[in-house]
Amino acid sequence: MRARRTWKAVGAKHHYSSIGQLQLDLAAFNRCIDVLEKADANPQDIEVLTAHALTLAEQIDEVRWSNPAKALGWLLGNETSEPAARKVSGAG
């Protein structure tokens, strides 16, 4: 397993590349979790991977919200492009 990375949002280019890499890492963890769940693997192994996936999700949020103006733009862009998401959250 790879060592945990520390991400710093220095510039816009680094900001987006770190989010992109974190999202790729998160997707990989989620695929592994899915495979293990389907294979009826040891629940403790799944729990460990789930904890790592949650940590990655938190890191994505930290990087994304390190620049509140850009984060708000990203959030509003996703909100307008996915109107069904509003209904699920109960805000519509």
Short mmCIF file of the N, C-alpha and C atoms (twelve columns), coordinates in Angstrom:
data_MODEL
# 
_entry.id   MODEL 
# 
loop_
_atom_site.group_PDB 
_atom_site.id 
_atom_site.type_symbol 
_atom_site.label_atom_id 
_atom_site.label_alt_id 
_atom_site.label_comp_id 
_atom_site.label_asym_id 
_atom_site.label_seq_id 
_atom_site.Cartn_x 
_atom_site.Cartn_y 
_atom_site.Cartn_z 
_atom_site.pdbx_PDB_model_num 
ATOM 1   N N  . MET A 1  0.846   -1.176  0.000   1 
ATOM 2   C CA . MET A 1  0.000   0.000   0.000   1 
ATOM 3   C C  . MET A 1  0.890   1.236   0.000   1 
ATOM 4   N N  . ARG A 2  0.447   2.257   -0.723  1 
ATOM 5   C CA . ARG A 2  1.249   3.475   -0.830  1 
ATOM 6   C C  . ARG A 2  1.186   4.301   0.443   1 
ATOM 7   N N  . ALA A 3  2.253   5.079   0.638   1 
ATOM 8   C CA . ALA A 3  2.295   5.965   1.798   1 
ATOM 9   C C  . ALA A 3  1.300   7.101   1.605   1 
ATOM 10  N N  . ARG A 4  0.816   7.608   2.703   1 
ATOM 11  C CA . ARG A 4  -0.148  8.712   2.662   1 
ATOM 12  C C  . ARG A 4  0.543   9.969   2.155   1 
ATOM 13  N N  . ARG A 5  -0.120  10.669  1.263   1 
ATOM 14  C CA . ARG A 5  0.434   11.886  0.674   1 
ATOM 15  C C  . ARG A 5  -0.109  13.107  1.394   1 
ATOM 16  N N  . THR A 6  0.728   14.147  1.433   1 
ATOM 17  C CA . THR A 6  0.287   15.433  1.951   1 
ATOM 18  C C  . THR A 6  0.191   16.376  0.777   1 
ATOM 19  N N  . TRP A 7  -0.941  17.066  0.646   1 
ATOM 20  C CA . TRP A 7  -1.183  17.925  -0.505  1 
ATOM 21  C C  . TRP A 7  -1.235  19.379  -0.070  1 
ATOM 22  N N  . LYS A 8  -0.591  20.234  -0.871  1 
ATOM 23  C CA . LYS A 8  -0.660  21.667  -0.630  1 
ATOM 24  C C  . LYS A 8  -1.140  22.336  -1.908  1 
ATOM 25  N N  . ALA A 9  -2.083  23.222  -1.777  1 
ATOM 26  C CA . ALA A 9  -2.584  23.948  -2.941  1 
ATOM 27  C C  . ALA A 9  -1.749  25.202  -3.116  1 
ATOM 28  N N  . VAL A 10 -0.688  25.108  -3.918  1 
ATOM 29  C CA . VAL A 10 0.209   26.237  -4.118  1 
ATOM 30  C C  . VAL A 10 -0.315  27.151  -5.212  1 
ATOM 31  N N  . GLY A 11 -0.647  26.575  -6.351  1 
ATOM 32  C CA . GLY A 11 -1.174  27.358  -7.460  1 
ATOM 33  C C  . GLY A 11 -2.363  26.649  -8.054  1 
ATOM 34  N N  . ALA A 12 -3.013  27.320  -8.977  1 
ATOM 35  C CA . ALA A 12 -4.219  26.734  -9.567  1 
ATOM 36  C C  . ALA A 12 -3.902  25.418  -10.265 1 
ATOM 37  N N  . LYS A 13 -2.790  25.352  -10.990 1 
ATOM 38  C CA . LYS A 13 -2.452  24.129  -11.708 1 
ATOM 39  C C  . LYS A 13 -2.217  22.991  -10.720 1 
ATOM 40  N N  . HIS A 14 -1.463  23.243  -9.674  1 
ATOM 41  C CA . HIS A 14 -1.213  22.211  -8.661  1 
ATOM 42  C C  . HIS A 14 -2.510  21.850  -7.939  1 
ATOM 43  N N  . HIS A 15 -3.331  22.839  -7.695  1 
ATOM 44  C CA . HIS A 15 -4.610  22.623  -7.015  1 
ATOM 45  C C  . HIS A 15 -5.444  21.591  -7.766  1 
ATOM 46  N N  . TYR A 16 -5.590  21.778  -9.072  1 
ATOM 47  C CA . TYR A 16 -6.423  20.857  -9.837  1 
ATOM 48  C C  . TYR A 16 -5.756  19.507  -10.031 1 
ATOM 49  N N  . SER A 17 -4.429  19.483  -10.193 1 
ATOM 50  C CA . SER A 17 -3.767  18.193  -10.385 1 
ATOM 51  C C  . SER A 17 -3.834  17.370  -9.105  1 
ATOM 52  N N  . SER A 18 -3.753  18.011  -7.952  1 
ATOM 53  C CA . SER A 18 -3.822  17.237  -6.709  1 
ATOM 54  C C  . SER A 18 -5.234  16.706  -6.485  1 
ATOM 55  N N  . ILE A 19 -6.254  17.483  -6.804  1 
ATOM 56  C CA . ILE A 19 -7.623  16.997  -6.683  1 
ATOM 57  C C  . ILE A 19 -7.832  15.836  -7.648  1 
ATOM 58  N N  . GLY A 20 -7.340  15.993  -8.860  1 
ATOM 59  C CA . GLY A 20 -7.467  14.922  -9.849  1 
ATOM 60  C C  . GLY A 20 -6.814  13.639  -9.392  1 
ATOM 61  N N  . GLN A 21 -5.615  13.740  -8.844  1 
ATOM 62  C CA . GLN A 21 -4.918  12.539  -8.378  1 
ATOM 63  C C  . GLN A 21 -5.631  11.922  -7.180  1 
ATOM 64  N N  . LEU A 22 -6.096  12.758  -6.271  1 
ATOM 65  C CA . LEU A 22 -6.839  12.244  -5.129  1 
ATOM 66  C C  . LEU A 22 -8.117  11.543  -5.574  1 
ATOM 67  N N  . GLN A 23 -8.799  12.116  -6.566  1 
ATOM 68  C CA . GLN A 23 -10.024 11.487  -7.061  1 
ATOM 69  C C  . GLN A 23 -9.724  10.151  -7.733  1 
ATOM 70  N N  . LEU A 24 -8.611  10.068  -8.460  1 
ATOM 71  C CA . LEU A 24 -8.212  8.789   -9.057  1 
ATOM 72  C C  . LEU A 24 -7.905  7.760   -7.973  1 
ATOM 73  N N  . ASP A 25 -7.196  8.199   -6.940  1 
ATOM 74  C CA . ASP A 25 -6.876  7.294   -5.826  1 
ATOM 75  C C  . ASP A 25 -8.153  6.827   -5.128  1 
ATOM 76  N N  . LEU A 26 -9.086  7.742   -4.917  1 
ATOM 77  C CA . LEU A 26 -10.353 7.399   -4.273  1 
ATOM 78  C C  . LEU A 26 -11.137 6.402   -5.122  1 
ATOM 79  N N  . ALA A 27 -11.166 6.624   -6.423  1 
ATOM 80  C CA . ALA A 27 -11.862 5.693   -7.314  1 
ATOM 81  C C  . ALA A 27 -11.236 4.304   -7.243  1 
ATOM 82  N N  . ALA A 28 -9.907  4.249   -7.157  1 
ATOM 83  C CA . ALA A 28 -9.223  2.956   -7.056  1 
ATOM 84  C C  . ALA A 28 -9.584  2.249   -5.751  1 
ATOM 85  N N  . PHE A 29 -9.616  2.994   -4.648  1 
ATOM 86  C CA . PHE A 29 -10.016 2.398   -3.367  1 
ATOM 87  C C  . PHE A 29 -11.446 1.880   -3.446  1 
ATOM 88  N N  . ASN A 30 -12.326 2.668   -4.038  1 
ATOM 89  C CA . ASN A 30 -13.729 2.251   -4.142  1 
ATOM 90  C C  . ASN A 30 -13.885 0.993   -4.992  1 
ATOM 91  N N  . ARG A 31 -13.092 0.887   -6.070  1 
ATOM 92  C CA . ARG A 31 -13.138 -0.342  -6.877  1 
ATOM 93  C C  . ARG A 31 -12.661 -1.539  -6.066  1 
ATOM 94  N N  . CYS A 32 -11.593 -1.356  -5.299  1 
ATOM 95  C CA . CYS A 32 -11.084 -2.443  -4.460  1 
ATOM 96  C C  . CYS A 32 -12.112 -2.867  -3.418  1 
ATOM 97  N N  . ILE A 33 -12.755 -1.893  -2.806  1 
ATOM 98  C CA . ILE A 33 -13.787 -2.192  -1.806  1 
ATOM 99  C C  . ILE A 33 -14.913 -2.984  -2.456  1 
ATOM 100 N N  . ASP A 34 -15.326 -2.558  -3.642  1 
ATOM 101 C CA . ASP A 34 -16.402 -3.247  -4.349  1 
ATOM 102 C C  . ASP A 34 -16.026 -4.699  -4.652  1 
ATOM 103 N N  . VAL A 35 -14.811 -4.905  -5.123  1 
ATOM 104 C CA . VAL A 35 -14.349 -6.270  -5.441  1 
ATOM 105 C C  . VAL A 35 -14.315 -7.128  -4.187  1 
ATOM 106 N N  . LEU A 36 -13.797 -6.568  -3.095  1 
ATOM 107 C CA . LEU A 36 -13.726 -7.336  -1.850  1 
ATOM 108 C C  . LEU A 36 -15.110 -7.667  -1.305  1 
ATOM 109 N N  . GLU A 37 -16.031 -6.717  -1.407  1 
ATOM 110 C CA . GLU A 37 -17.393 -6.981  -0.933  1 
ATOM 111 C C  . GLU A 37 -18.053 -8.088  -1.745  1 
ATOM 112 N N  . LYS A 38 -17.860 -8.073  -3.045  1 
ATOM 113 C CA . LYS A 38 -18.441 -9.110  -3.907  1 
ATOM 114 C C  . LYS A 38 -17.784 -10.467 -3.675  1 
ATOM 115 N N  . ALA A 39 -16.520 -10.456 -3.255  1 
ATOM 116 C CA . ALA A 39 -15.793 -11.706 -3.017  1 
ATOM 117 C C  . ALA A 39 -16.004 -12.208 -1.594  1 
ATOM 118 N N  . ASP A 40 -16.826 -11.500 -0.828  1 
ATOM 119 C CA . ASP A 40 -17.094 -11.877 0.561   1 
ATOM 120 C C  . ASP A 40 -15.796 -11.977 1.374   1 
ATOM 121 N N  . ALA A 41 -14.970 -10.944 1.219   1 
ATOM 122 C CA . ALA A 41 -13.667 -10.893 1.892   1 
ATOM 123 C C  . ALA A 41 -13.822 -10.588 3.376   1 
ATOM 124 N N  . ASN A 42 -12.720 -10.615 4.073   1 
ATOM 125 C CA . ASN A 42 -12.663 -10.320 5.501   1 
ATOM 126 C C  . ASN A 42 -13.214 -8.906  5.739   1 
ATOM 127 N N  . PRO A 43 -14.240 -8.755  6.556   1 
ATOM 128 C CA . PRO A 43 -14.831 -7.431  6.821   1 
ATOM 129 C C  . PRO A 43 -13.817 -6.422  7.365   1 
ATOM 130 N N  . GLN A 44 -12.808 -6.899  8.101   1 
ATOM 131 C CA . GLN A 44 -11.801 -5.973  8.627   1 
ATOM 132 C C  . GLN A 44 -10.967 -5.369  7.499   1 
ATOM 133 N N  . ASP A 45 -10.689 -6.155  6.459   1 
ATOM 134 C CA . ASP A 45 -9.950  -5.630  5.314   1 
ATOM 135 C C  . ASP A 45 -10.775 -4.551  4.607   1 
ATOM 136 N N  . ILE A 46 -12.054 -4.805  4.465   1 
ATOM 137 C CA . ILE A 46 -12.943 -3.829  3.830   1 
ATOM 138 C C  . ILE A 46 -13.024 -2.568  4.681   1 
ATOM 139 N N  . GLU A 47 -13.073 -2.745  5.980   1 
ATOM 140 C CA . GLU A 47 -13.147 -1.604  6.894   1 
ATOM 141 C C  . GLU A 47 -11.900 -0.727  6.785   1 
ATOM 142 N N  . VAL A 48 -10.735 -1.346  6.668   1 
ATOM 143 C CA . VAL A 48 -9.479  -0.590  6.541   1 
ATOM 144 C C  . VAL A 48 -9.489  0.220   5.246   1 
ATOM 145 N N  . LEU A 49 -9.874  -0.425  4.140   1 
ATOM 146 C CA . LEU A 49 -9.924  0.290   2.869   1 
ATOM 147 C C  . LEU A 49 -10.956 1.411   2.896   1 
ATOM 148 N N  . THR A 50 -12.080 1.164   3.556   1 
ATOM 149 C CA . THR A 50 -13.118 2.189   3.666   1 
ATOM 150 C C  . THR A 50 -12.587 3.390   4.459   1 
ATOM 151 N N  . ALA A 51 -11.843 3.142   5.503   1 
ATOM 152 C CA . ALA A 51 -11.262 4.235   6.295   1 
ATOM 153 C C  . ALA A 51 -10.292 5.054   5.452   1 
ATOM 154 N N  . HIS A 52 -9.484  4.381   4.633   1 
ATOM 155 C CA . HIS A 52 -8.558  5.099   3.744   1 
ATOM 156 C C  . HIS A 52 -9.328  5.905   2.702   1 
ATOM 157 N N  . ALA A 53 -10.402 5.338   2.177   1 
ATOM 158 C CA . ALA A 53 -11.218 6.053   1.194   1 
ATOM 159 C C  . ALA A 53 -11.835 7.306   1.817   1 
ATOM 160 N N  . LEU A 54 -12.296 7.200   3.047   1 
ATOM 161 C CA . LEU A 54 -12.861 8.369   3.729   1 
ATOM 162 C C  . LEU A 54 -11.805 9.443   3.951   1 
ATOM 163 N N  . THR A 55 -10.582 9.022   4.273   1 
ATOM 164 C CA . THR A 55 -9.485  9.976   4.439   1 
ATOM 165 C C  . THR A 55 -9.203  10.701  3.133   1 
ATOM 166 N N  . LEU A 56 -9.203  9.958   2.025   1 
ATOM 167 C CA . LEU A 56 -8.992  10.593  0.727   1 
ATOM 168 C C  . LEU A 56 -10.114 11.580  0.410   1 
ATOM 169 N N  . ALA A 57 -11.338 11.208  0.720   1 
ATOM 170 C CA . ALA A 57 -12.467 12.114  0.482   1 
ATOM 171 C C  . ALA A 57 -12.309 13.397  1.301   1 
ATOM 172 N N  . GLU A 58 -11.840 13.268  2.518   1 
ATOM 173 C CA . GLU A 58 -11.603 14.448  3.355   1 
ATOM 174 C C  . GLU A 58 -10.494 15.311  2.768   1 
ATOM 175 N N  . GLN A 59 -9.440  14.676  2.233   1 
ATOM 176 C CA . GLN A 59 -8.350  15.433  1.613   1 
ATOM 177 C C  . GLN A 59 -8.841  16.173  0.375   1 
ATOM 178 N N  . ILE A 60 -9.715  15.535  -0.404  1 
ATOM 179 C CA . ILE A 60 -10.288 16.202  -1.570  1 
ATOM 180 C C  . ILE A 60 -11.055 17.439  -1.126  1 
ATOM 181 N N  . ASP A 61 -11.857 17.312  -0.082  1 
ATOM 182 C CA . ASP A 61 -12.600 18.464  0.438   1 
ATOM 183 C C  . ASP A 61 -11.668 19.558  0.927   1 
ATOM 184 N N  . GLU A 62 -10.605 19.183  1.617   1 
ATOM 185 C CA . GLU A 62 -9.658  20.182  2.118   1 
ATOM 186 C C  . GLU A 62 -9.029  20.963  0.978   1 
ATOM 187 N N  . VAL A 63 -8.592  20.264  -0.059  1 
ATOM 188 C CA . VAL A 63 -7.965  20.938  -1.193  1 
ATOM 189 C C  . VAL A 63 -8.992  21.787  -1.926  1 
ATOM 190 N N  . ARG A 64 -10.170 21.223  -2.154  1 
ATOM 191 C CA . ARG A 64 -11.215 21.940  -2.886  1 
ATOM 192 C C  . ARG A 64 -11.621 23.210  -2.128  1 
ATOM 193 N N  . TRP A 65 -11.750 23.124  -0.811  1 
ATOM 194 C CA . TRP A 65 -12.221 24.274  -0.040  1 
ATOM 195 C C  . TRP A 65 -11.095 25.188  0.429   1 
ATOM 196 N N  . SER A 66 -9.848  24.910  0.008   1 
ATOM 197 C CA . SER A 66 -8.744  25.801  0.361   1 
ATOM 198 C C  . SER A 66 -8.891  27.148  -0.353  1 
ATOM 199 N N  . ASN A 67 -9.666  27.184  -1.427  1 
ATOM 200 C CA . ASN A 67 -9.985  28.418  -2.119  1 
ATOM 201 C C  . ASN A 67 -11.513 28.499  -2.193  1 
ATOM 202 N N  . PRO A 68 -12.139 29.139  -1.204  1 
ATOM 203 C CA . PRO A 68 -13.602 29.138  -1.120  1 
ATOM 204 C C  . PRO A 68 -14.313 29.668  -2.361  1 
ATOM 205 N N  . ALA A 69 -13.759 30.660  -3.032  1 
ATOM 206 C CA . ALA A 69 -14.418 31.214  -4.215  1 
ATOM 207 C C  . ALA A 69 -14.481 30.172  -5.327  1 
ATOM 208 N N  . LYS A 70 -13.379 29.484  -5.570  1 
ATOM 209 C CA . LYS A 70 -13.374 28.439  -6.598  1 
ATOM 210 C C  . LYS A 70 -14.256 27.270  -6.180  1 
ATOM 211 N N  . ALA A 71 -14.237 26.942  -4.906  1 
ATOM 212 C CA . ALA A 71 -15.059 25.835  -4.428  1 
ATOM 213 C C  . ALA A 71 -16.534 26.144  -4.611  1 
ATOM 214 N N  . LEU A 72 -16.917 27.371  -4.340  1 
ATOM 215 C CA . LEU A 72 -18.310 27.759  -4.515  1 
ATOM 216 C C  . LEU A 72 -18.696 27.688  -5.993  1 
ATOM 217 N N  . GLY A 73 -17.799 28.136  -6.865  1 
ATOM 218 C CA . GLY A 73 -18.054 28.041  -8.296  1 
ATOM 219 C C  . GLY A 73 -18.208 26.598  -8.734  1 
ATOM 220 N N  . TRP A 74 -17.343 25.722  -8.214  1 
ATOM 221 C CA . TRP A 74 -17.438 24.297  -8.534  1 
ATOM 222 C C  . TRP A 74 -18.765 23.729  -8.028  1 
ATOM 223 N N  . LEU A 75 -19.118 24.078  -6.808  1 
ATOM 224 C CA . LEU A 75 -20.347 23.570  -6.206  1 
ATOM 225 C C  . LEU A 75 -21.580 24.037  -6.981  1 
ATOM 226 N N  . LEU A 76 -21.623 25.306  -7.307  1 
ATOM 227 C CA . LEU A 76 -22.764 25.838  -8.049  1 
ATOM 228 C C  . LEU A 76 -22.825 25.263  -9.455  1 
ATOM 229 N N  . GLY A 77 -21.680 25.035  -10.066 1 
ATOM 230 C CA . GLY A 77 -21.648 24.421  -11.390 1 
ATOM 231 C C  . GLY A 77 -22.206 23.023  -11.365 1 
ATOM 232 N N  . ASN A 78 -21.878 22.255  -10.355 1 
ATOM 233 C CA . ASN A 78 -22.406 20.898  -10.222 1 
ATOM 234 C C  . ASN A 78 -23.878 20.917  -9.846  1 
ATOM 235 N N  . GLU A 79 -24.286 21.867  -9.063  1 
ATOM 236 C CA . GLU A 79 -25.680 21.956  -8.624  1 
ATOM 237 C C  . GLU A 79 -26.597 22.246  -9.808  1 
ATOM 238 N N  . THR A 80 -26.177 23.121  -10.709 1 
ATOM 239 C CA . THR A 80 -27.019 23.452  -11.852 1 
ATOM 240 C C  . THR A 80 -27.005 22.361  -12.910 1 
ATOM 241 N N  . SER A 81 -25.930 21.574  -12.965 1 
ATOM 242 C CA . SER A 81 -25.866 20.528  -13.980 1 
ATOM 243 C C  . SER A 81 -26.503 19.228  -13.517 1 
ATOM 244 N N  . GLU A 82 -26.804 19.106  -12.228 1 
ATOM 245 C CA . GLU A 82 -27.411 17.896  -11.682 1 
ATOM 246 C C  . GLU A 82 -28.621 18.249  -10.821 1 
ATOM 247 N N  . PRO A 83 -29.730 18.644  -11.440 1 
ATOM 248 C CA . PRO A 83 -30.893 19.067  -10.644 1 
ATOM 249 C C  . PRO A 83 -31.470 17.942  -9.788  1 
ATOM 250 N N  . ALA A 84 -31.297 16.678  -10.173 1 
ATOM 251 C CA . ALA A 84 -31.832 15.575  -9.378  1 
ATOM 252 C C  . ALA A 84 -31.140 15.497  -8.024  1 
ATOM 253 N N  . ALA A 85 -29.906 15.942  -7.940  1 
ATOM 254 C CA . ALA A 85 -29.181 15.882  -6.669  1 
ATOM 255 C C  . ALA A 85 -29.852 16.754  -5.614  1 
ATOM 256 N N  . ARG A 86 -30.459 17.842  -6.049  1 
ATOM 257 C CA . ARG A 86 -31.141 18.717  -5.098  1 
ATOM 258 C C  . ARG A 86 -32.342 18.033  -4.474  1 
ATOM 259 N N  . LYS A 87 -33.080 17.307  -5.263  1 
ATOM 260 C CA . LYS A 87 -34.261 16.634  -4.745  1 
ATOM 261 C C  . LYS A 87 -33.889 15.552  -3.731  1 
ATOM 262 N N  . VAL A 88 -32.799 14.852  -3.978  1 
ATOM 263 C CA . VAL A 88 -32.366 13.804  -3.067  1 
ATOM 264 C C  . VAL A 88 -31.996 14.395  -1.717  1 
ATOM 265 N N  . SER A 89 -31.340 15.561  -1.723  1 
ATOM 266 C CA . SER A 89 -30.917 16.167  -0.472  1 
ATOM 267 C C  . SER A 89 -32.072 16.830  0.267   1 
ATOM 268 N N  . GLY A 90 -33.219 16.964  -0.388  1 
ATOM 269 C CA . GLY A 90 -34.373 17.556  0.269   1 
ATOM 270 C C  . GLY A 90 -34.440 19.055  0.142   1 
ATOM 271 N N  . ALA A 91 -33.565 19.638  -0.663  1 
ATOM 272 C CA . ALA A 91 -33.536 21.092  -0.800  1 
ATOM 273 C C  . ALA A 91 -34.258 21.548  -2.060  1 
ATOM 274 N N  . GLY A 92 -35.317 20.907  -2.468  1 
ATOM 275 C CA . GLY A 92 -35.920 21.373  -3.701  1 
ATOM 276 C C  . GLY A 92 -37.319 21.123  -3.821  1 
# 
